[in-house]
Short mmCIF file of C-alpha atoms in Angstrom, two decimals:
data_model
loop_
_atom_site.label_atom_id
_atom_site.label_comp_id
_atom_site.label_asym_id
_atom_site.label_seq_id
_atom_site.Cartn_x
_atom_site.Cartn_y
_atom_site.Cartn_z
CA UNK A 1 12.09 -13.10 -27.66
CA UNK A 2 12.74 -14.50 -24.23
CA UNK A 3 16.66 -13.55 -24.86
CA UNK A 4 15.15 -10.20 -25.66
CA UNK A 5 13.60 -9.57 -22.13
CA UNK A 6 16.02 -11.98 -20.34
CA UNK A 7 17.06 -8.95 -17.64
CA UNK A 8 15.98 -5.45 -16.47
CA UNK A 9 19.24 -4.43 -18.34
CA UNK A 10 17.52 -5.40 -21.84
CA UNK A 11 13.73 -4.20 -20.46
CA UNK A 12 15.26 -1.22 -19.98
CA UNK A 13 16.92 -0.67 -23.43
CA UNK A 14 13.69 -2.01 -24.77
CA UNK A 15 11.47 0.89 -23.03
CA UNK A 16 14.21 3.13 -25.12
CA UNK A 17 14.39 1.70 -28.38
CA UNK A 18 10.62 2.07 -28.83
CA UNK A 19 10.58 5.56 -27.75
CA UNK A 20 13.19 6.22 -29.96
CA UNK A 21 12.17 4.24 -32.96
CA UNK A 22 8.66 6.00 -31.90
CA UNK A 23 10.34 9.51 -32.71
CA UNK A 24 12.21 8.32 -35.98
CA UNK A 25 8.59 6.83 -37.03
CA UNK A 26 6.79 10.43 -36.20
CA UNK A 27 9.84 12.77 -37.93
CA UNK A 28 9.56 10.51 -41.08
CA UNK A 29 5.37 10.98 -41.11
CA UNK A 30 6.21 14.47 -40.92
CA UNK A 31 7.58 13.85 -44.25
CA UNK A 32 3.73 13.00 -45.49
CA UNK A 33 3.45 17.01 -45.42
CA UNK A 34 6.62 17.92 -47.89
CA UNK A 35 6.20 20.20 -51.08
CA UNK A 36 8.47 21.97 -53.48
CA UNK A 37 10.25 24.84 -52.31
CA UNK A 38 12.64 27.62 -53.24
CA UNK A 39 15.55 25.63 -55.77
CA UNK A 40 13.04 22.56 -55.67
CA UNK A 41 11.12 24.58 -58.27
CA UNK A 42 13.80 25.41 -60.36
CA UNK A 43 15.12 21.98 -61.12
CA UNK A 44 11.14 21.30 -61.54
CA UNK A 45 11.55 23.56 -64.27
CA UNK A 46 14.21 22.10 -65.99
CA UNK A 47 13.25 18.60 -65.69
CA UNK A 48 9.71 19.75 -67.36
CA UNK A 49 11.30 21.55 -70.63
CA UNK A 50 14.52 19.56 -70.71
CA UNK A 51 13.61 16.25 -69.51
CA UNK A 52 15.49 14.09 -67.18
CA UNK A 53 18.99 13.19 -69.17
CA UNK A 54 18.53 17.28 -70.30
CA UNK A 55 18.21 18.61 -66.39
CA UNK A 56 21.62 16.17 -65.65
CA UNK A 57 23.22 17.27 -68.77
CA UNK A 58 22.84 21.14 -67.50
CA UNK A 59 26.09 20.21 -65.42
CA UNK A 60 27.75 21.76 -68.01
CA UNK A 61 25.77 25.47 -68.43
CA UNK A 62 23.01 25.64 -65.85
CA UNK A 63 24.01 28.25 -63.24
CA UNK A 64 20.12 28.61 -61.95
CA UNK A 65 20.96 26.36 -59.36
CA UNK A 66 24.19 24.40 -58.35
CA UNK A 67 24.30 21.99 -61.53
CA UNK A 68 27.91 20.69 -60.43
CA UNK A 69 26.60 19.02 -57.84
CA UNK A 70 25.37 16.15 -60.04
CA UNK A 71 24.30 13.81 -57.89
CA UNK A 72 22.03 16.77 -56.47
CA UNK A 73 20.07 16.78 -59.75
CA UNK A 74 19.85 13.35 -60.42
CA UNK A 75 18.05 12.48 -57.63
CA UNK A 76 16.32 15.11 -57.33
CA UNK A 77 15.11 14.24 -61.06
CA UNK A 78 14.31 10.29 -59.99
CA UNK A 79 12.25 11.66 -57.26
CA UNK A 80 10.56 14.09 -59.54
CA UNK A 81 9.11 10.79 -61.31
CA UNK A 82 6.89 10.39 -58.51
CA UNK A 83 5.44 14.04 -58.32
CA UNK A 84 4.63 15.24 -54.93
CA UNK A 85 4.60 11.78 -54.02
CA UNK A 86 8.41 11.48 -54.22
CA UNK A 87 9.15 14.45 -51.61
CA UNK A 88 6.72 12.72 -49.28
CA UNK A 89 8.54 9.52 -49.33
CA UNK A 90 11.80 10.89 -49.33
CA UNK A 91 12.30 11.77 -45.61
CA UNK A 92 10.98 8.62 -44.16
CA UNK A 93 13.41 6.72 -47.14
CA UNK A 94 16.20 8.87 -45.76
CA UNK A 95 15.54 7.74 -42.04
CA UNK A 96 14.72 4.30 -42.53
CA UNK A 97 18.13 4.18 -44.91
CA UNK A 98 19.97 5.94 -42.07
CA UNK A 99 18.83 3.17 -39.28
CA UNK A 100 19.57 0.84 -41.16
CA UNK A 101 22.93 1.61 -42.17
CA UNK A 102 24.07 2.85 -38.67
CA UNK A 103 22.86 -0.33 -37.62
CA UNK A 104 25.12 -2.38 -39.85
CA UNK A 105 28.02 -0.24 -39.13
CA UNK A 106 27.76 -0.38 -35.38
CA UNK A 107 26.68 -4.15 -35.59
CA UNK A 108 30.41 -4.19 -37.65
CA UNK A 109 32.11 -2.42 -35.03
CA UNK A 110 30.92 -4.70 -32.57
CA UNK A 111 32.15 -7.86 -34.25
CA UNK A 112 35.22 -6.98 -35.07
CA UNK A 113 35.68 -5.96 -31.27
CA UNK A 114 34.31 -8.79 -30.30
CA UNK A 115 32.13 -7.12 -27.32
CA UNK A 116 29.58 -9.21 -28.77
CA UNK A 117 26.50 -6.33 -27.38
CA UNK A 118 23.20 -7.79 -27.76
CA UNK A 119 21.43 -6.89 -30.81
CA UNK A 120 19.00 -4.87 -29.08
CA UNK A 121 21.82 -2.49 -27.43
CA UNK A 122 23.07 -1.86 -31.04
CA UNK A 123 19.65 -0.81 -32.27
CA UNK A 124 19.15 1.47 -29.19
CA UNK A 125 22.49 2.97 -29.76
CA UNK A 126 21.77 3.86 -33.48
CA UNK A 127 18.33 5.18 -32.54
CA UNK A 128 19.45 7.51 -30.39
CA UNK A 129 22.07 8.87 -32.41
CA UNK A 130 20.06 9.05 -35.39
CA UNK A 131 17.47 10.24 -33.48
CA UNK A 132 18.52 13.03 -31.83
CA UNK A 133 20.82 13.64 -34.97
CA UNK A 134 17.21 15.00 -36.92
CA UNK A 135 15.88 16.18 -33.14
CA UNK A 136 18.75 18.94 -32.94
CA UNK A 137 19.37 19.38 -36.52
CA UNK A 138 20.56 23.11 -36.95
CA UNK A 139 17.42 23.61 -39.81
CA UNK A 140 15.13 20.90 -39.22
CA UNK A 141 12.81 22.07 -41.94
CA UNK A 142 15.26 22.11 -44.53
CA UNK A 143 17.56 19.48 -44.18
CA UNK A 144 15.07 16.85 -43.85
CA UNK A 145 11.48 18.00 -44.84
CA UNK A 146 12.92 20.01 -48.19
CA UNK A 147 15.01 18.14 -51.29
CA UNK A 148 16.86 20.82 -52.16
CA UNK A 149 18.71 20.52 -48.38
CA UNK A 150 18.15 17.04 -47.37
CA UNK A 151 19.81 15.91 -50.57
CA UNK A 152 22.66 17.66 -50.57
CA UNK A 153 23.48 17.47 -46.90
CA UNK A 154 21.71 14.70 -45.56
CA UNK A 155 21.48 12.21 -47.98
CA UNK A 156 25.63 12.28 -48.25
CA UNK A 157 25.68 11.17 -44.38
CA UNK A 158 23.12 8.49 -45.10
CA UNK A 159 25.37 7.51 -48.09
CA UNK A 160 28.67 7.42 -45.97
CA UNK A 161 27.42 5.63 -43.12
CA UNK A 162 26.57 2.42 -45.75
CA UNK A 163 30.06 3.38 -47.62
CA UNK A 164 31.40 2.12 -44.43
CA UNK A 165 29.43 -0.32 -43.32
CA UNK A 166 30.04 -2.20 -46.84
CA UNK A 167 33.97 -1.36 -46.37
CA UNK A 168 33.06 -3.13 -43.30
CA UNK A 169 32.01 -5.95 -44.09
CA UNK A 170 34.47 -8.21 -45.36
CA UNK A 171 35.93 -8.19 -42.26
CA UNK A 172 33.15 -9.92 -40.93
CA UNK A 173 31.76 -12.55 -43.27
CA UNK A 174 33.20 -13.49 -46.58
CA UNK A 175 31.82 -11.45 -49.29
CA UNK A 176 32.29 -11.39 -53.25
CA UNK A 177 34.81 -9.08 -54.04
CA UNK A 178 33.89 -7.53 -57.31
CA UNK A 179 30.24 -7.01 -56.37
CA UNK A 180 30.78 -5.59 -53.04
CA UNK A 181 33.55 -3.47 -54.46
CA UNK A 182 31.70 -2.30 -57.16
CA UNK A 183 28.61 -1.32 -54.79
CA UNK A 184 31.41 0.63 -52.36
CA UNK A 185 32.67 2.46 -55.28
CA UNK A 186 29.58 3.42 -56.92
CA UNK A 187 27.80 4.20 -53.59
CA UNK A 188 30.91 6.55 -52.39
CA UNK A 189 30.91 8.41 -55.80
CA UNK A 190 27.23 9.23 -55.53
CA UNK A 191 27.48 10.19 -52.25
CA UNK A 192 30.45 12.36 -53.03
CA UNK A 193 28.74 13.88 -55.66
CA UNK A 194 25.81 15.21 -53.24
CA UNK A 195 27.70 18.30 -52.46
CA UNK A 196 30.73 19.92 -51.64
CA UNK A 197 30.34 19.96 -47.49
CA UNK A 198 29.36 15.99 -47.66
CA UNK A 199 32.07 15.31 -50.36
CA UNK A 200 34.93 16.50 -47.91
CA UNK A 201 33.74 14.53 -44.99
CA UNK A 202 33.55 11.69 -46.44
CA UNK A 203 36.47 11.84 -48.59
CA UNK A 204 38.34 12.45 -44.66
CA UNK A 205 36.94 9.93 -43.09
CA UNK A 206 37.80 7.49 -46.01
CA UNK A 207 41.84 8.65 -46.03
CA UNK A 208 42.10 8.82 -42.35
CA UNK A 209 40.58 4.63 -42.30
CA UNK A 210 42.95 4.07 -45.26
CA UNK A 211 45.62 5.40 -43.19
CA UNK A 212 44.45 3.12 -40.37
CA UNK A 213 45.06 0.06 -42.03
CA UNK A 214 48.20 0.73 -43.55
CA UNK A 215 49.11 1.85 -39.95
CA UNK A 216 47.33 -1.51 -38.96
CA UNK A 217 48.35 -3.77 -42.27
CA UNK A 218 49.13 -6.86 -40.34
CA UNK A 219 45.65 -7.05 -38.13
CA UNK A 220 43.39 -9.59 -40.29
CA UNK A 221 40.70 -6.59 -40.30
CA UNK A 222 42.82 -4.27 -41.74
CA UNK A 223 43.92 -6.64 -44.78
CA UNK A 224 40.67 -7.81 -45.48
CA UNK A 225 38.97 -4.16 -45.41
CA UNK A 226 41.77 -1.95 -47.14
CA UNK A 227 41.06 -3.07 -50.73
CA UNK A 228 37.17 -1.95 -50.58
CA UNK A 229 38.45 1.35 -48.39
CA UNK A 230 40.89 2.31 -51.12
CA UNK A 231 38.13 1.68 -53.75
CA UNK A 232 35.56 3.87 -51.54
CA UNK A 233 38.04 7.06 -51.40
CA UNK A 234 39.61 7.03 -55.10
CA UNK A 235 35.76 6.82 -55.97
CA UNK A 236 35.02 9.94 -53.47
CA UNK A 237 38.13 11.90 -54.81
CA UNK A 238 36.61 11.24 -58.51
CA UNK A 239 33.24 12.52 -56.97
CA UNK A 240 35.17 15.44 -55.53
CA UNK A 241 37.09 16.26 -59.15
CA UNK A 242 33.64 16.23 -61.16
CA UNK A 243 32.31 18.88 -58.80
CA UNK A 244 35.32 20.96 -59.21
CA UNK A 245 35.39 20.35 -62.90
CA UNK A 246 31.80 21.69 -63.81
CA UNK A 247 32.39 24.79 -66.18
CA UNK A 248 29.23 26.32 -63.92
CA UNK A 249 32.20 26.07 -61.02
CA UNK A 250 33.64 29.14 -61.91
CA UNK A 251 30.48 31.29 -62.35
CA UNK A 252 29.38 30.04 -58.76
CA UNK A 253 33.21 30.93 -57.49
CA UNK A 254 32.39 34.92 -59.09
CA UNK A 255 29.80 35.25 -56.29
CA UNK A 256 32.08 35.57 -53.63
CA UNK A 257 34.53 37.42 -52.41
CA UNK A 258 38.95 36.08 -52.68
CA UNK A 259 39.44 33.07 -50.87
CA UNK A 260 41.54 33.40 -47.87
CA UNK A 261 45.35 32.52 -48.09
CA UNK A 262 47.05 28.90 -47.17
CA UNK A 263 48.15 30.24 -43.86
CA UNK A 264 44.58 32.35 -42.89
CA UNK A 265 42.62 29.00 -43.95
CA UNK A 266 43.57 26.70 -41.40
CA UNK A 267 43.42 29.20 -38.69
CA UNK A 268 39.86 29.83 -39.91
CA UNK A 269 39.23 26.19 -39.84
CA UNK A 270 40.04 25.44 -36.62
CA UNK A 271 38.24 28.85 -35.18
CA UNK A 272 34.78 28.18 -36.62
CA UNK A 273 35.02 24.62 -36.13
CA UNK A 274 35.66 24.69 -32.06
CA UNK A 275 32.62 27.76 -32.82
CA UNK A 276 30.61 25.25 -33.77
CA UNK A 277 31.16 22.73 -31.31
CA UNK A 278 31.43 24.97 -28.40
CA UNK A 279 28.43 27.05 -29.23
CA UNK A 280 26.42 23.71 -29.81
CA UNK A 281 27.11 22.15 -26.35
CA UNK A 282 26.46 25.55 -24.98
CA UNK A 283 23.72 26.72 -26.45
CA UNK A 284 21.91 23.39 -25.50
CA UNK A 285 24.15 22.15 -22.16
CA UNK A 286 20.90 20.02 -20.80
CA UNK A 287 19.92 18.15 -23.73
CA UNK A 288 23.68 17.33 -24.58
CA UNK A 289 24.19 16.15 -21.42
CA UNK A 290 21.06 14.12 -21.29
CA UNK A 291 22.24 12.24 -24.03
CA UNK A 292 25.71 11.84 -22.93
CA UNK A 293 24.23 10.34 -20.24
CA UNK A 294 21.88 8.17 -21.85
CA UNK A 295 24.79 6.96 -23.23
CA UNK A 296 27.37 6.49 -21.03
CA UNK A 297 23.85 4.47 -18.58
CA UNK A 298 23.11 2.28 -21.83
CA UNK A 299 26.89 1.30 -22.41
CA UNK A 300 26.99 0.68 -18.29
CA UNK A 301 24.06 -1.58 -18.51
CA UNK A 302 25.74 -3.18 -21.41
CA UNK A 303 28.79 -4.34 -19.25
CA UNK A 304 26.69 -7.37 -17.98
CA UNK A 305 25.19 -8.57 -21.07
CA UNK A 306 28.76 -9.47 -22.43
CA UNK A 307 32.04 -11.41 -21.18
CA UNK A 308 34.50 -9.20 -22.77
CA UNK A 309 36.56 -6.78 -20.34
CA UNK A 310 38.81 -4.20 -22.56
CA UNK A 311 41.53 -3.27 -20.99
CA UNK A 312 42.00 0.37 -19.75
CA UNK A 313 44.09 1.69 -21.44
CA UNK A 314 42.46 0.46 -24.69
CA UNK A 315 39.43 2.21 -23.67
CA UNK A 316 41.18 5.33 -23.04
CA UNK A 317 42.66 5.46 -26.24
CA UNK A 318 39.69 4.75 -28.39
CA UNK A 319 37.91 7.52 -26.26
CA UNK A 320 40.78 9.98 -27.31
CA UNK A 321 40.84 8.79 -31.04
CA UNK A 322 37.28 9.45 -31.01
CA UNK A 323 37.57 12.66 -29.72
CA UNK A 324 39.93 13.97 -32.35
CA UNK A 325 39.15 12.04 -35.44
CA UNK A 326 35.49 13.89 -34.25
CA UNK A 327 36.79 17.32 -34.48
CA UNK A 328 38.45 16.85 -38.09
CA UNK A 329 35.59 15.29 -39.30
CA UNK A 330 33.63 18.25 -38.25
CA UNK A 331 36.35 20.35 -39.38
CA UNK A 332 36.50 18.42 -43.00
CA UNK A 333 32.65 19.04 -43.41
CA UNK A 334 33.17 22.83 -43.00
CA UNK A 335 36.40 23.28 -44.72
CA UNK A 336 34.41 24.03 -48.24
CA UNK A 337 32.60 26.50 -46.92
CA UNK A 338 35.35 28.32 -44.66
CA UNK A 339 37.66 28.36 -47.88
CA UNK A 340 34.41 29.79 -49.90
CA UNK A 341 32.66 32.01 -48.15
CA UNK A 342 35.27 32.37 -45.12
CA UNK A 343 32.56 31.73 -42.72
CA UNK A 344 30.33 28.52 -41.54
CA UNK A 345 27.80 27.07 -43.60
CA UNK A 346 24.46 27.65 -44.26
CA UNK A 347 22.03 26.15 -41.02
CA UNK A 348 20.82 23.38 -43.12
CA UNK A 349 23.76 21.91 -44.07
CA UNK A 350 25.29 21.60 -40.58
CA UNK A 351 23.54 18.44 -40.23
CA UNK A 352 26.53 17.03 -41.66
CA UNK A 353 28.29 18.11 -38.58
CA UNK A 354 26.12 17.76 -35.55
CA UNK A 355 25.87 13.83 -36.72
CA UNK A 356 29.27 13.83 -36.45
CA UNK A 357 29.37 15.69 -33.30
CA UNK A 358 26.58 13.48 -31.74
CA UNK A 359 28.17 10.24 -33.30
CA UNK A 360 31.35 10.93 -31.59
CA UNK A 361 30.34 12.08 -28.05
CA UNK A 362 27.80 9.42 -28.01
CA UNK A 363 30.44 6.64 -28.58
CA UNK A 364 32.78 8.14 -25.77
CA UNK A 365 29.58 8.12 -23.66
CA UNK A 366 28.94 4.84 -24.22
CA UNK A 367 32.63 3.60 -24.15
CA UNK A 368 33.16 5.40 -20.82
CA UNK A 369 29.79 3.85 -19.36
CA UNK A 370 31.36 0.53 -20.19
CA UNK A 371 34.11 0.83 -19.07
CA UNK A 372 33.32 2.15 -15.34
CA UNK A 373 30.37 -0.37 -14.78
CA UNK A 374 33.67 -2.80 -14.85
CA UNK A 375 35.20 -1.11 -11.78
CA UNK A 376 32.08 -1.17 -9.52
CA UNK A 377 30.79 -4.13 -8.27
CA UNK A 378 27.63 -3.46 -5.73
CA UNK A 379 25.45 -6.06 -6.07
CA UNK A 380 22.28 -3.90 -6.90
CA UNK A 381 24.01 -1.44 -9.78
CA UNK A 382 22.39 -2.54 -12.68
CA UNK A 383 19.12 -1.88 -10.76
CA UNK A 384 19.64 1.38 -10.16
CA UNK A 385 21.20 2.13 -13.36
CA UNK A 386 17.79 1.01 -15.30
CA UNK A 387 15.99 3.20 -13.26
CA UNK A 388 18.22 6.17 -13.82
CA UNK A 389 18.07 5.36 -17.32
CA UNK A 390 14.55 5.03 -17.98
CA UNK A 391 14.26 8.60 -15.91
CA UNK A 392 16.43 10.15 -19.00
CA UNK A 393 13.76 8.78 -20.77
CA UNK A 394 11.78 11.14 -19.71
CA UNK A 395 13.62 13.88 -22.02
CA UNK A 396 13.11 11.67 -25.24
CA UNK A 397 9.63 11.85 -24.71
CA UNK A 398 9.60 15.75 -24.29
CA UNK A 399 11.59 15.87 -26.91
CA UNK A 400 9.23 13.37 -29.39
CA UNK A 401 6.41 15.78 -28.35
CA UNK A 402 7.47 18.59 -29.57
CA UNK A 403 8.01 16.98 -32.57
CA UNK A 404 4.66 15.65 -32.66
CA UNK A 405 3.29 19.63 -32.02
CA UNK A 406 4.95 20.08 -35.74
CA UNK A 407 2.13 18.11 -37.20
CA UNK A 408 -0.78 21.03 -36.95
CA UNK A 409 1.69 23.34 -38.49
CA UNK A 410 2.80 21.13 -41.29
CA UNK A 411 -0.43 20.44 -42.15
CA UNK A 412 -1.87 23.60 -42.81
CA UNK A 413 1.08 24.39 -44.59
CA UNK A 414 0.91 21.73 -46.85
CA UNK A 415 -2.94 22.09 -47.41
CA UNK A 416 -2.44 25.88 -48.27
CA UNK A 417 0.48 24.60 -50.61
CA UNK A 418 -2.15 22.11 -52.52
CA UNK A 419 -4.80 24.70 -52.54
CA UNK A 420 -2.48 26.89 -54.28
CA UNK A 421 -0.93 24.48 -56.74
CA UNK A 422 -4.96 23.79 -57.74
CA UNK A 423 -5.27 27.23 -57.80
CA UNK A 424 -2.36 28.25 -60.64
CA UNK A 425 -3.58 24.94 -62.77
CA UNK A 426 -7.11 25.99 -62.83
CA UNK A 427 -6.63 29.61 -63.86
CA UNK A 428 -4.17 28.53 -66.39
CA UNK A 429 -6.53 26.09 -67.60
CA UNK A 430 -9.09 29.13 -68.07
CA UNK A 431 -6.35 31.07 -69.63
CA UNK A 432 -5.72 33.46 -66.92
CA UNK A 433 -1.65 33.49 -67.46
CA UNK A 434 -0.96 36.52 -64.48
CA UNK A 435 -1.74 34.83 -61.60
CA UNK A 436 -2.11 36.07 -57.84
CA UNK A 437 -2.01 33.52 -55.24
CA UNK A 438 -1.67 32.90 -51.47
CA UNK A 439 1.83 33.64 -50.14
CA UNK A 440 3.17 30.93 -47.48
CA UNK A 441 5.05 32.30 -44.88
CA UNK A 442 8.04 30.71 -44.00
CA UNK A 443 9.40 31.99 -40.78
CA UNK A 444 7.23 29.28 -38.61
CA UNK A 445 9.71 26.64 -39.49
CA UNK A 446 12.67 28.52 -39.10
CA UNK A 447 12.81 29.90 -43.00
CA UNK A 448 12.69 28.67 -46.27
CA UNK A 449 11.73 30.92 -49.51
CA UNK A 450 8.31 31.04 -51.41
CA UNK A 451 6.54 33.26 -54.19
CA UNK A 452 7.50 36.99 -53.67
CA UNK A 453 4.54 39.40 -54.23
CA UNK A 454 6.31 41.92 -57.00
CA UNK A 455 9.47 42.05 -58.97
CA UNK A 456 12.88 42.06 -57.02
CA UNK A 457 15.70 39.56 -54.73
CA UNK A 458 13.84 36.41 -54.19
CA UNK A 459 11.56 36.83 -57.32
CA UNK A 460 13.61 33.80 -59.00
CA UNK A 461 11.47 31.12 -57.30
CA UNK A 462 8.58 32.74 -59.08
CA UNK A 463 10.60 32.98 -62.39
CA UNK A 464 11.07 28.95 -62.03
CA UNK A 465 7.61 28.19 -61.21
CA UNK A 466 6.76 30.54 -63.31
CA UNK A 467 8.58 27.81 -66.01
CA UNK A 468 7.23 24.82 -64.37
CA UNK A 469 3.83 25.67 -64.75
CA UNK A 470 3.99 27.71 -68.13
CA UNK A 471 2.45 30.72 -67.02
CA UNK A 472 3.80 34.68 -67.25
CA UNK A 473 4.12 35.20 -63.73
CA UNK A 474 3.12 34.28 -60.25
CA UNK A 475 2.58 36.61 -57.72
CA UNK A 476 1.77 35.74 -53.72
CA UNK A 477 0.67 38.18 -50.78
CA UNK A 478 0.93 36.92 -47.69
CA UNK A 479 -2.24 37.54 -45.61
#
């Protein structure tokens, strides 16, 4: 503990990583208030009449929802052994999964470097990308408080940041090979199997590392890690062929309009990917930059608390691999969706690619912040640079407090939810099969879909809890 607080350098990260661990603790209670919604009663549906192994077996004929994506419904199944239980736990699971992971990666990173960064700096750093990963998440609402979008979209980054950290790892400390690969493969084809947006990032980021140490075969990292990496991507390209495979596939393909040709694609790739990343940074230019320099302050601070000096050049060219290994990722994550539907994704499962974004930008902050605090030597710098850094604080907290003003709002939306659910059981209990109930409006956190009060678009979520709870139909007014 005394190492802990040895230096204003470390009391400052320390102020940080319990703000930060703060928020992650509040945006996974927010979890507490989570119910079924939209495609969440659908696969509620079929796991009722079909069972579990039935609902996972509907990869071959389901087309209610998106049955290919088969590690979609068999999670969402697991969790549906809990009840209502399971959706409340899943968002603080997902976060506390995510920490962790990001913490073993970066812990990785920083062995294999050699910086040898306190263990304290590491948490900070993966708290505040994590962090402001959820914070600025394009949907909030339903890519982490709905499992029909955090599953699909979130859960595959969660699963991809521990495929690499256990790809890692032999480079490290000594591991058993046939256990560790066997957890790398089966963890890469599950998270592969989330959906088509997380399938193509990750199977990217696994090639272009494969790449790297074939480019890098005779560094002792690159031998030890390439067996487990080429284990990792053959299981993600599997993943990837059993979501193209699905007979459902095709139907799902129908929907939409001719793809567009090999030469528009790519040209459409790039466009809506620098869209994305140019809108993002200006949409938001303060809050990006606070955590740039957050960054690039916690990786100066850093400079004293280890004996390693990089050269320049090295740090230059990490910065720049960053950069652009950050912009195909991004691209990679939209590709499915550009090739689809010839546009960007849906809001919710952009997460994908403002983790990305954040990830890389915050490691070229940090990098950069290191790197500089080498070239200036006034005797009172690190002073000044924990105070400057526990000022940029001050937008962590702002930003953890409007996360804490979601609580009222979640609340009452998941105590009308319960009151409802009674509701429907009651009447059906008393035979009363046409039911009216409360509608819940979903435009206060940013839109999701509930009952419809008559017949027409959007009246499928009532034909699936209409299934679920074995009644002849569900109407909702709003009021």
């Amino acid at each position: 503990m005394s190492r802990l607080f040895s230096s204003r350098n470390t009391f400052a990260e320390a102020i940080g990583l319990i703000l930060f661990l703060s928020g992650l603790a509040l945006v996974a209670y927010l979890g507490y208030y989570n119910r079924y919604w939209a495609d969440d009663w659908c696969y509620n549906a079929d796991l009722e009449r079909l069972g579990f192994w039935g609902t996972v077996k509907g990869y071959t004929h389901i087309t209610t929802y998106a049955s290919n994506r088969f590690s979609l419904t068999l999670f969402s199944g697991l969790l549906n052994f809990g009840g209502v239980f399971g959706v409340q736990a899943m968002t603080g699971f997902a976060i506390l999964f995510w920490v962790w992971g990001m913490y073993r990666l970066l812990g990785h990173i920083n062995a294999l470097t050699d910086l040898r960064f306190p263990k304290i700096t590491i948490l900070l750093v993966t708290a505040i990308i994590v962090y402001y990963s959820i914070h600025l998440a394009p949907h909030l609402y339903q890519s982490l408080y709905w499992r029909s979008g955090l599953l699909p979209y979130t859960a595959p980054v969660v699963f991809g940041v521990w495929v690499f950290a256990l790809v890692l790892s032999p480079a490290v400390r000594e591991a058993r090979v046939f256990p560790l690969a066997t957890l790398t493969g089966v963890l890469a084809f599950l998270g592969g199997g989330f959906s088509e947006a997380g399938n193509a990032a990750l199977t990217a980021v696994l090639a272009v590392y494969v790449i790297a140490c074939l480019m890098f075969r005779r560094r002792e990292w690159a031998r030890a890690t390439l067996p487990f990496a080429v284990v990792a991507l053959l299981a993600s390209v599997s993943a990837m062929a059993v979501l193209i495979a699905s007979p459902t596939t095709d139907y799902r393909l129908g929907l939409y309009e001719a793809p567009p040709g090999l030469t528009e694609f790519p040209r459409l790739l790039f466009y809506h990917t620098y869209e994305f990343l140019a809108l993002n940074a200006l949409d938001m230019p303060l809050t990006h930059t606070i955590i740039f320099g957050t960054l690039l302050l916690v990786g100066a601070l850093s400079a004293s608390l280890t004996a390693k000096r990089p050269k320049a050049g090295t740090s230059l060219l990490a910065v720049s691999a960053i950069a652009v290994f950050t912009f195909a990722l991004v691209a990679a994550s939209f590709a499915p969706s550009v090739y689809i539907e010839s546009s960007l994704p849906a809001l919710r499962a952009r997460i994908i690619a403002q983790f990305l974004f954040i990830l890389g930008y915050g490691l070229i902050a940090f990098l950069a912040g290191f790197s500089l605090r080498q070239h200036v030597h006034w005797q009172r710098t690190d002073r000044v640079l924990a105070v400057v850094l526990i000022l940029f604080y001050a937008h962590g907290a702002y930003s953890v407090a409007l996360d804490a003003g979601k609580i009222p709002l979640y609340a009452e939306r998941a105590m009308v939810w319960d009151e409802r659910d009674l509701e429907i059981r009651q009447s059906k209990e008393q035979g009363i099969l046409e039911i009216h109930v409360r509608g819940i409006d979903g435009a206060s956190v940013g839109g999701i879909r509930d009952f419809m009060d008559a017949r027409g678009p959007g009246y499928w979520v009532n034909n699936c809890a209409v299934r679920y709870y074995g009644v002849e139909a569900i109407y909702a007014t709003l009021p």
